[in-house]
JSON list of C-alpha atoms in Angstrom, two decimals:
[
{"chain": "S", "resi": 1, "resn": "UNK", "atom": "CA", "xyz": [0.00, 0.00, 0.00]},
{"chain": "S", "resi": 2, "resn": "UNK", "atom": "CA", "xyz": [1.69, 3.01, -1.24]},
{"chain": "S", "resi": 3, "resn": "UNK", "atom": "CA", "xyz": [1.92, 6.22, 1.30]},
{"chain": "S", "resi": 4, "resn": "UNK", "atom": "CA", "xyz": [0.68, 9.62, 1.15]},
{"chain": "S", "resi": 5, "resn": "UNK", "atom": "CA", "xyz": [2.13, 12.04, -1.57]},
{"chain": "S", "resi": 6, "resn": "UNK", "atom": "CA", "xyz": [5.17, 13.90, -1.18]},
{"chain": "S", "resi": 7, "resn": "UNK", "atom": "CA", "xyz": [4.32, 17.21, -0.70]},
{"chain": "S", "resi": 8, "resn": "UNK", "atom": "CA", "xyz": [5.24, 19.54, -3.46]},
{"chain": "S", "resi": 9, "resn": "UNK", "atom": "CA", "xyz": [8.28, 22.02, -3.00]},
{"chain": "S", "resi": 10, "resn": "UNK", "atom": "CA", "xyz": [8.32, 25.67, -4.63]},
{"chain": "S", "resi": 11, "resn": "UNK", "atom": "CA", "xyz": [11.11, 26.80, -6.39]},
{"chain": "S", "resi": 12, "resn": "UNK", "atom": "CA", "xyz": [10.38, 30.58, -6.16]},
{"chain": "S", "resi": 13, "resn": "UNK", "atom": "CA", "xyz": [7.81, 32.50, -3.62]},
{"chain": "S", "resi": 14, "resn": "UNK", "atom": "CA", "xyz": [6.85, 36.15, -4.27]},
{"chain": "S", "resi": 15, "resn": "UNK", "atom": "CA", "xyz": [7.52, 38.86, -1.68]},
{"chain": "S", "resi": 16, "resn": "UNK", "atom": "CA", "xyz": [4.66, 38.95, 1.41]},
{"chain": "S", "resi": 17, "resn": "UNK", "atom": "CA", "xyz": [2.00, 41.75, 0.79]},
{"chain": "S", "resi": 18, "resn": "UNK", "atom": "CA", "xyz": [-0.36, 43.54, 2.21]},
{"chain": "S", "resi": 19, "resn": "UNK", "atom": "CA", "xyz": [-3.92, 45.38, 1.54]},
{"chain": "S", "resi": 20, "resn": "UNK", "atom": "CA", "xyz": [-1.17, 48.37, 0.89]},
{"chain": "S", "resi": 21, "resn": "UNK", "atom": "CA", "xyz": [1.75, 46.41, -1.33]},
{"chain": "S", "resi": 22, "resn": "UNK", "atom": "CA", "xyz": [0.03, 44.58, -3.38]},
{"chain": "S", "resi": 23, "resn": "UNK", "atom": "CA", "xyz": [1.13, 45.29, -6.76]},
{"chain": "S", "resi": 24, "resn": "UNK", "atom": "CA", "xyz": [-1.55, 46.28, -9.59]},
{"chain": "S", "resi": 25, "resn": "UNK", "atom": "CA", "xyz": [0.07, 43.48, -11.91]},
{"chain": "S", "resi": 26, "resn": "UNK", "atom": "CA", "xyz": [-1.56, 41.26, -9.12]},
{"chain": "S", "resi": 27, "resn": "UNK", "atom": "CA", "xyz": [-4.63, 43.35, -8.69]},
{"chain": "S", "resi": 28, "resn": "UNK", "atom": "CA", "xyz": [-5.24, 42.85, -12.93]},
{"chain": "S", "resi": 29, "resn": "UNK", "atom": "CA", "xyz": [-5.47, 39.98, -15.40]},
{"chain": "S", "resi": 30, "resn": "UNK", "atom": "CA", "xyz": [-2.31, 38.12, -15.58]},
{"chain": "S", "resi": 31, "resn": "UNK", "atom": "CA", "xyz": [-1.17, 34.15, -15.40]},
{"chain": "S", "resi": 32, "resn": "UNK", "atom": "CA", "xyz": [2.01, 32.21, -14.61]},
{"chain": "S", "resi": 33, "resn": "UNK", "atom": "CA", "xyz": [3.92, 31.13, -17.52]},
{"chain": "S", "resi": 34, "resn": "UNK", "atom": "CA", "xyz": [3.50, 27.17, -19.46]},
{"chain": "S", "resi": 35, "resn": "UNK", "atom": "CA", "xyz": [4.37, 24.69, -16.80]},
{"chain": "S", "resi": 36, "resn": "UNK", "atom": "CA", "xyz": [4.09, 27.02, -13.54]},
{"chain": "S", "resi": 37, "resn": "UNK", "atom": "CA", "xyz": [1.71, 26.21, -10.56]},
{"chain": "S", "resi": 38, "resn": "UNK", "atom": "CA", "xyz": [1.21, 29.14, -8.46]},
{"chain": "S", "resi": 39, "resn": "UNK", "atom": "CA", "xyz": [-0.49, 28.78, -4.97]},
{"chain": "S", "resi": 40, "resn": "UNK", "atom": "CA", "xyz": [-1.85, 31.73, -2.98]},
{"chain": "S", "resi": 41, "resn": "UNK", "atom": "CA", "xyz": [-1.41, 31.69, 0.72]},
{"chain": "S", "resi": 42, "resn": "UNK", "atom": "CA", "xyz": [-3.27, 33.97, 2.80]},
{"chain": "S", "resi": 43, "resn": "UNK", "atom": "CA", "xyz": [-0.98, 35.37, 6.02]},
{"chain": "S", "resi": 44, "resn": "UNK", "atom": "CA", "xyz": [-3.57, 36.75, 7.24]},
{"chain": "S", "resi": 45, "resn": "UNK", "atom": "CA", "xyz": [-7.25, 38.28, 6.51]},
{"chain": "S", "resi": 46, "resn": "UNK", "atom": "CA", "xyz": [-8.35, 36.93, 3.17]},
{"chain": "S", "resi": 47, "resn": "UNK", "atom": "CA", "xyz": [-8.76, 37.81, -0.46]},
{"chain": "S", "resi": 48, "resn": "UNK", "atom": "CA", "xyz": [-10.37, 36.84, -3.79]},
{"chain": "S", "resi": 49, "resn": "UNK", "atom": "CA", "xyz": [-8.95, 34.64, -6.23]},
{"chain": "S", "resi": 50, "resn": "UNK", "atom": "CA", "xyz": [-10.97, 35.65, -9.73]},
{"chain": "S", "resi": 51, "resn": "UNK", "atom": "CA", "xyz": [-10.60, 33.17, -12.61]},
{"chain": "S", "resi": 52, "resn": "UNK", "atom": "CA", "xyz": [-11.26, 35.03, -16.32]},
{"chain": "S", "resi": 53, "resn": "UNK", "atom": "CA", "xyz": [-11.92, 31.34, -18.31]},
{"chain": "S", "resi": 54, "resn": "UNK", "atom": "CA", "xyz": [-14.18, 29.76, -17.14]},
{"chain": "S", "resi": 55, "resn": "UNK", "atom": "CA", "xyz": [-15.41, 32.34, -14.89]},
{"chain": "S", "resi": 56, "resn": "UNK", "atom": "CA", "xyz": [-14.80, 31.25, -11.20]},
{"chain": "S", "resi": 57, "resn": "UNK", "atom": "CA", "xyz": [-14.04, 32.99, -7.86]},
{"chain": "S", "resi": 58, "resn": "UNK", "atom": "CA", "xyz": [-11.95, 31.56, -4.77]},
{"chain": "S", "resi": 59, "resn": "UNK", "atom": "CA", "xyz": [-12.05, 32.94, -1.36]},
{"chain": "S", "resi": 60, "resn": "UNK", "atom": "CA", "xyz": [-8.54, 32.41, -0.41]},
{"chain": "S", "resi": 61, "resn": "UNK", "atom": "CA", "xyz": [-7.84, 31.81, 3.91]},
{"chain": "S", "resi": 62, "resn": "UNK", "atom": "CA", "xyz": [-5.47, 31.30, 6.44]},
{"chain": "S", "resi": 63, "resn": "UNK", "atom": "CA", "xyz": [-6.81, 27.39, 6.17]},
{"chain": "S", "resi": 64, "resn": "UNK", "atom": "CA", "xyz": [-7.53, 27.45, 2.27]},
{"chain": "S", "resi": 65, "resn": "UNK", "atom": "CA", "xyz": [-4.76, 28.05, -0.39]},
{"chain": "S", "resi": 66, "resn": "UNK", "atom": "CA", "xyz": [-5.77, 28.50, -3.90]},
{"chain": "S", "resi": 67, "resn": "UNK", "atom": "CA", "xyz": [-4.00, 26.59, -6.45]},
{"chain": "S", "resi": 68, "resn": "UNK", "atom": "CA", "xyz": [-3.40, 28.85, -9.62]},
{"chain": "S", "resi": 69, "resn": "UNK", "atom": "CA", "xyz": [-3.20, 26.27, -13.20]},
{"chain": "S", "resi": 70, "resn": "UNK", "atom": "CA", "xyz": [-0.07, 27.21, -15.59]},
{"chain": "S", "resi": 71, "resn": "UNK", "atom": "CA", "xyz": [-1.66, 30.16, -18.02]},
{"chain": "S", "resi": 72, "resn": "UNK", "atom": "CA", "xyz": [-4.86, 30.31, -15.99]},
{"chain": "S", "resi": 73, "resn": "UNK", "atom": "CA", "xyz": [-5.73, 33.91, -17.06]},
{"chain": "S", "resi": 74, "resn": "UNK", "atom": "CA", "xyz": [-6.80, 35.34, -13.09]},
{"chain": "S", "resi": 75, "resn": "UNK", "atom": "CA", "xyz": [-6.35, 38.21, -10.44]},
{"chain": "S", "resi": 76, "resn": "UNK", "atom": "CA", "xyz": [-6.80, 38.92, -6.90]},
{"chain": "S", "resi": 77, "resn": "UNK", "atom": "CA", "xyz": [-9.39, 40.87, -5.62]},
{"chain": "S", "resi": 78, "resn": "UNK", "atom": "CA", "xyz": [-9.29, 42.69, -2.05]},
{"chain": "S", "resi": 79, "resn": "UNK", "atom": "CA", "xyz": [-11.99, 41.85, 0.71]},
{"chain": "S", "resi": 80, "resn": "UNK", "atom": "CA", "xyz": [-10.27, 43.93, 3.47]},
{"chain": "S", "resi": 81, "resn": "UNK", "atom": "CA", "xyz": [-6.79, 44.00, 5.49]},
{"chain": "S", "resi": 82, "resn": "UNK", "atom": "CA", "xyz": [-4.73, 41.07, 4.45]},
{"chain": "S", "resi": 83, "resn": "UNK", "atom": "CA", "xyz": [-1.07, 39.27, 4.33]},
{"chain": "S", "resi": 84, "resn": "UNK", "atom": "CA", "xyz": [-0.05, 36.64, 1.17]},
{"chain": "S", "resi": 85, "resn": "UNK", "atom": "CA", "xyz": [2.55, 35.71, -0.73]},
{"chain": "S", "resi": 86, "resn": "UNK", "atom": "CA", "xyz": [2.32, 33.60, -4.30]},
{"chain": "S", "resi": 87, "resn": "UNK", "atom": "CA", "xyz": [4.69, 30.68, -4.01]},
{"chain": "S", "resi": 88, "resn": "UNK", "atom": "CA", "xyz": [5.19, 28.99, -7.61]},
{"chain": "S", "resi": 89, "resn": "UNK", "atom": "CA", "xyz": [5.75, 25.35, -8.16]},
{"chain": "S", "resi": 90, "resn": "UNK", "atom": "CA", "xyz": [6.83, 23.16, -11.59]},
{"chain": "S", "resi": 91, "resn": "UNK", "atom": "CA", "xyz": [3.85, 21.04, -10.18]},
{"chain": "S", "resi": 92, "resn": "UNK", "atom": "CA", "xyz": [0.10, 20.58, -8.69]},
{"chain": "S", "resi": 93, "resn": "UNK", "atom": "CA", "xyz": [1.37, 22.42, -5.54]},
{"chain": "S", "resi": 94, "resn": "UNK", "atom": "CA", "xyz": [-1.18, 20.43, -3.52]},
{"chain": "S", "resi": 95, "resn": "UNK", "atom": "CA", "xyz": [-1.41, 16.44, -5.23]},
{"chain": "S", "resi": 96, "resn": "UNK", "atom": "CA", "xyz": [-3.75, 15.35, -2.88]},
{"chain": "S", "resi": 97, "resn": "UNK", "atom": "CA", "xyz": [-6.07, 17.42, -4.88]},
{"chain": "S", "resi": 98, "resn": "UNK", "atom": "CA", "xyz": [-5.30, 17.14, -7.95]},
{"chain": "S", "resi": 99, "resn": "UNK", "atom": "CA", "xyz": [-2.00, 15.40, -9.18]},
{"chain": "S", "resi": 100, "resn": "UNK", "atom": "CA", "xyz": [0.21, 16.95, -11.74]},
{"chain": "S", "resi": 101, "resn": "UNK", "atom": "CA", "xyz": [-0.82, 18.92, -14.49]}
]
């Protein structure tokens, strides 16, 4: 009987932000390039994860990162005071839900 996954392990991690740093390439359409998982973490507070195609929304939390798909065209919306970083993986950053792309 096999054991549980290995977790993924990012090669890169953006800076932390806040309601205040976040930068408007963040804040407006964008995507990670071909082969690049992103996941949001939220620090603290919480934010919106907006999908362009198909149309979806994510409330991102403390407890629930957002996996972002290679060239998933998306941007983050603010709900109020907030902490996250973006840390970017060459794989499904969490395999338990979803394997490798």
């Amino acid at each position: 009987m096999a054991g549980p996954a290995e977790p993924a392990v990012p090669y890169a991690a953006s800076p932390i932000y806040d309601e205040q740093s976040l930068p408007d390439k963040l804040r407006n359409e964008h995507s990670t390039k071909d082969g690049t998982w992103g996941l949001l973490r939220v620090l603290e507070g919480e934010v919106e994860l907006v999908f362009i195609d198909p149309p979806s929304r994510r409330l991102v939390t403390v407890d629930n990162p957002a996996p972002i798909p290679p060239q998933d065209l998306h941007f983050v919306r603010l709900t109020g005071p907030m902490k996250m970083q973006v840390e970017f993986y060459r794989e499904h950053p969490l395999p338990q839900q979803g394997g490798a792309a």
